[in-house]
């Protein structure tokens, strides 16, 4: 089995595990996942240099089903976004902004009834950067933008006090669903999962070493441009 096949199977299992804990015998987990993937593919439209797809999805559910999601909702949302990103990368689709999935209660919907509405939205991706060790341990930064600088510069998106970090140490860049980390010629270097890098694509959960600080990167909430949405 290929690495991509194993990855897809693992993501699918995670989705179904979260839904199974949340809904029990009501809404079937595979139904929502299949509908979301079908809507994603159907949203494809030709554009200059490739194809564009929807990047924001609203899932309307029966109020009772949404209530049953409870604390599983963040994990469920993150897992679905991860699968959407993997499919977009494999297909080479373009998007005008980051991906997001939102859930909403729809009065009048019966148990198990749901609807997925796709839109194309323009916005910037969000990141959550947590300092897990080092002089700035315990700090968390919620940032959004195509470029987020990490360093001692007070104006940096991730502003550290660690004297071993350069003022402009590294930068996170995103094109909507690919995120890269680039060293900005720092004195002590930038490391991802223990390896020194000059530029590298990173995924949620990556551990980044900047000076004496170890940072953990996770996905944050996107910031959408006003008036930037269009129903597909």
Coordinates of C-alpha atoms in Angstrom, one line a residue:
X1 CA 0.0 0.0 0.0
X2 CA 1.4 3.4 -0.9
X3 CA 2.2 6.1 1.7
X4 CA -0.7 8.3 0.3
X5 CA -3.1 5.4 0.5
X6 CA -2.1 4.7 4.1
X7 CA -2.5 8.4 4.9
X8 CA -5.9 8.6 3.3
X9 CA -7.0 5.5 5.2
X10 CA -5.7 6.9 8.5
X11 CA -7.5 10.2 8.0
X12 CA -10.7 8.4 7.1
X13 CA -10.5 6.3 10.2
X14 CA -9.9 9.4 12.3
X15 CA -13.0 11.1 10.9
X16 CA -15.2 8.1 11.4
X17 CA -13.8 7.7 15.0
X18 CA -14.7 11.2 15.9
X19 CA -18.2 11.0 14.3
X20 CA -18.8 7.7 15.9
X21 CA -18.2 9.0 19.4
X22 CA -20.3 12.1 18.8
X23 CA -23.4 10.8 17.1
X24 CA -23.8 7.2 18.2
X25 CA -26.8 5.7 16.3
X26 CA -28.0 9.0 14.8
X27 CA -26.2 10.6 11.9
X28 CA -23.9 8.2 10.1
X29 CA -20.3 9.4 10.0
X30 CA -19.4 8.1 6.6
X31 CA -22.4 10.0 5.1
X32 CA -21.1 13.4 6.0
X33 CA -17.5 12.6 5.0
X34 CA -18.7 11.3 1.6
X35 CA -21.0 14.3 1.0
X36 CA -18.3 16.7 1.8
X37 CA -15.8 15.1 -0.5
X38 CA -18.4 14.9 -3.3
X39 CA -19.3 18.6 -2.9
X40 CA -15.5 19.5 -2.9
X41 CA -15.0 17.7 -6.2
X42 CA -18.1 19.1 -7.7
X43 CA -17.0 22.7 -6.9
X44 CA -14.1 22.4 -9.3
X45 CA -14.1 25.1 -12.0
X46 CA -11.5 25.9 -14.7
X47 CA -9.3 28.9 -14.1
X48 CA -6.2 30.4 -15.6
X49 CA -3.4 27.9 -15.1
X50 CA -5.5 25.2 -13.5
X51 CA -8.7 24.6 -11.6
X52 CA -10.2 26.4 -8.6
X53 CA -12.3 24.8 -5.9
X54 CA -14.4 25.8 -2.9
X55 CA -12.4 26.3 0.2
X56 CA -15.1 27.0 2.8
X57 CA -17.8 24.5 3.7
X58 CA -20.9 25.0 5.9
X59 CA -22.4 21.8 7.3
X60 CA -26.0 22.4 8.5
X61 CA -27.2 19.8 11.0
X62 CA -30.2 19.0 13.2
X63 CA -29.8 21.0 16.4
X64 CA -29.7 17.7 18.4
X65 CA -27.0 16.2 16.3
X66 CA -24.9 19.4 16.6
X67 CA -25.3 19.3 20.4
X68 CA -24.1 15.7 20.5
X69 CA -20.9 16.8 18.8
X70 CA -19.9 18.6 22.0
X71 CA -16.2 18.6 22.7
X72 CA -15.4 16.5 19.6
X73 CA -16.2 19.4 17.3
X74 CA -12.6 20.9 17.2
X75 CA -11.0 17.6 16.5
X76 CA -13.6 16.7 13.9
X77 CA -13.2 20.0 12.1
X78 CA -9.4 19.7 12.1
X79 CA -9.5 16.2 10.7
X80 CA -11.9 17.1 7.9
X81 CA -9.8 20.1 6.9
X82 CA -6.7 17.9 6.8
X83 CA -8.3 15.5 4.4
X84 CA -9.6 18.3 2.2
X85 CA -6.0 19.7 2.1
X86 CA -4.6 16.3 1.1
X87 CA -7.0 15.9 -1.7
X88 CA -6.4 19.4 -3.0
X89 CA -2.6 18.9 -3.0
X90 CA -2.9 15.6 -4.8
X91 CA -5.2 17.0 -7.4
X92 CA -3.2 20.2 -7.9
X93 CA -6.3 22.4 -7.3
X94 CA -5.9 26.1 -6.7
X95 CA -7.9 28.0 -4.0
X96 CA -8.3 31.7 -3.2
X97 CA -7.8 31.2 0.5
X98 CA -7.3 28.7 3.3
X99 CA -9.7 25.8 4.0
X100 CA -12.3 25.7 6.7
X101 CA -15.3 23.7 7.7
X102 CA -18.0 25.2 9.9
X103 CA -21.0 23.4 11.6
X104 CA -24.4 25.1 12.2
X105 CA -27.7 24.0 13.7
X106 CA -30.6 24.2 11.2
X107 CA -34.0 24.4 13.0
X108 CA -36.4 22.1 11.3
X109 CA -33.9 19.5 10.3
X110 CA -34.7 16.0 11.5
X111 CA -32.1 13.7 13.2
X112 CA -29.6 12.5 10.6
X113 CA -30.5 15.2 8.1
X114 CA -27.7 17.5 6.9
X115 CA -26.7 19.8 4.1
X116 CA -23.2 20.9 2.9
X117 CA -22.9 24.3 1.2
X118 CA -19.6 25.2 -0.5
X119 CA -18.2 28.7 -1.1
X120 CA -15.0 30.3 -2.4
X121 CA -13.7 32.8 0.1
X122 CA -10.6 35.0 0.0
X123 CA -8.7 35.2 3.3
X124 CA -5.5 34.5 5.1
X125 CA -4.6 31.3 7.0
X126 CA -4.3 31.2 10.7
X127 CA -1.6 29.7 12.9
X128 CA -1.3 28.9 16.6
X129 CA 2.3 28.9 17.7
X130 CA 3.0 27.6 21.2
X131 CA 6.4 27.8 23.0
X132 CA 6.8 24.4 24.6
X133 CA 10.2 24.9 26.1
X134 CA 12.9 27.6 26.4
X135 CA 13.0 31.2 27.7
X136 CA 9.5 32.0 26.4
X137 CA 7.9 28.7 27.5
X138 CA 4.2 29.0 28.0
X139 CA 3.6 31.8 25.5
X140 CA 1.0 31.1 22.7
X141 CA 0.6 33.3 19.6
X142 CA -2.5 33.4 17.5
X143 CA -1.5 34.8 14.1
X144 CA -2.9 35.0 10.6
X145 CA -1.4 36.1 7.3
X146 CA 0.5 35.0 4.2
X147 CA 3.8 35.8 6.0
X148 CA 4.4 35.6 9.8
X149 CA 7.9 36.5 11.1
X150 CA 9.4 34.7 14.1
X151 CA 12.1 36.5 16.0
X152 CA 13.1 39.1 18.6
X153 CA 11.8 42.0 16.6
X154 CA 9.0 43.5 18.7
X155 CA 6.8 43.8 15.6
X156 CA 7.3 40.1 14.7
X157 CA 4.1 38.0 14.6
X158 CA 5.8 35.6 17.0
X159 CA 7.9 37.9 19.1
X160 CA 10.4 36.1 21.4
X161 CA 12.6 37.4 24.1
X162 CA 15.2 34.6 23.8
X163 CA 18.6 36.2 23.3
X164 CA 19.7 33.3 21.1
X165 CA 17.0 34.1 18.5
X166 CA 17.8 36.6 15.8
X167 CA 15.6 39.7 15.4
X168 CA 14.2 38.4 12.2
X169 CA 14.9 34.7 12.6
X170 CA 12.5 32.9 10.3
X171 CA 9.2 33.3 8.5
X172 CA 6.1 31.2 8.0
X173 CA 4.6 31.6 4.6
X174 CA 1.3 30.1 3.2
X175 CA -0.3 30.0 -0.2
X176 CA -3.6 28.9 1.3
X177 CA -3.0 25.3 2.1
X178 CA 0.8 24.8 1.8
X179 CA 2.8 26.3 4.7
X180 CA 6.6 26.7 4.5
X181 CA 9.1 27.8 7.1
X182 CA 12.2 29.7 5.8
X183 CA 15.3 30.7 7.8
X184 CA 16.1 34.4 7.3
X185 CA 19.8 34.1 7.7
X186 CA 19.7 33.7 11.4
X187 CA 22.9 33.4 13.5
X188 CA 22.0 30.1 15.2
X189 CA 19.9 28.5 12.5
X190 CA 16.3 27.2 12.3
X191 CA 15.5 23.5 13.0
X192 CA 12.4 21.5 12.2
X193 CA 11.9 18.2 14.1
X194 CA 15.6 18.2 14.9
X195 CA 17.0 19.0 11.4
X196 CA 18.5 22.3 10.4
X197 CA 16.6 23.8 7.4
X198 CA 16.9 26.7 5.1
X199 CA 13.3 26.3 3.7
X200 CA 10.8 23.5 4.3
X201 CA 7.1 22.7 4.0
X202 CA 5.7 22.0 7.5
X203 CA 2.5 20.4 8.8
X204 CA 0.5 20.9 11.9
X205 CA 2.4 19.3 14.9
X206 CA 5.8 20.2 13.6
X207 CA 8.3 21.2 16.3
X208 CA 10.5 24.2 15.4
X209 CA 13.7 25.2 17.2
X210 CA 14.5 28.9 17.2
X211 CA 17.4 29.8 19.5
X212 CA 16.7 28.0 22.8
X213 CA 12.9 28.0 22.2
X214 CA 11.0 25.0 20.9
X215 CA 7.8 26.0 19.1
X216 CA 4.9 23.8 18.2
X217 CA 2.8 24.8 15.1
X218 CA -0.9 24.1 14.8
X219 CA -3.7 25.3 12.6
X220 CA -5.6 28.4 13.7
X221 CA -8.8 30.0 12.5
X222 CA -8.6 31.7 9.1
X223 CA -9.4 35.4 8.8
X224 CA -11.8 36.0 5.9
X225 CA -11.8 39.1 3.8
X226 CA -15.0 41.2 4.0
X227 CA -17.2 40.5 1.0
X228 CA -14.9 37.8 -0.2
X229 CA -17.3 34.9 -0.3
X230 CA -19.2 33.5 -3.3
X231 CA -21.6 30.6 -3.2
X232 CA -20.6 27.9 -5.7

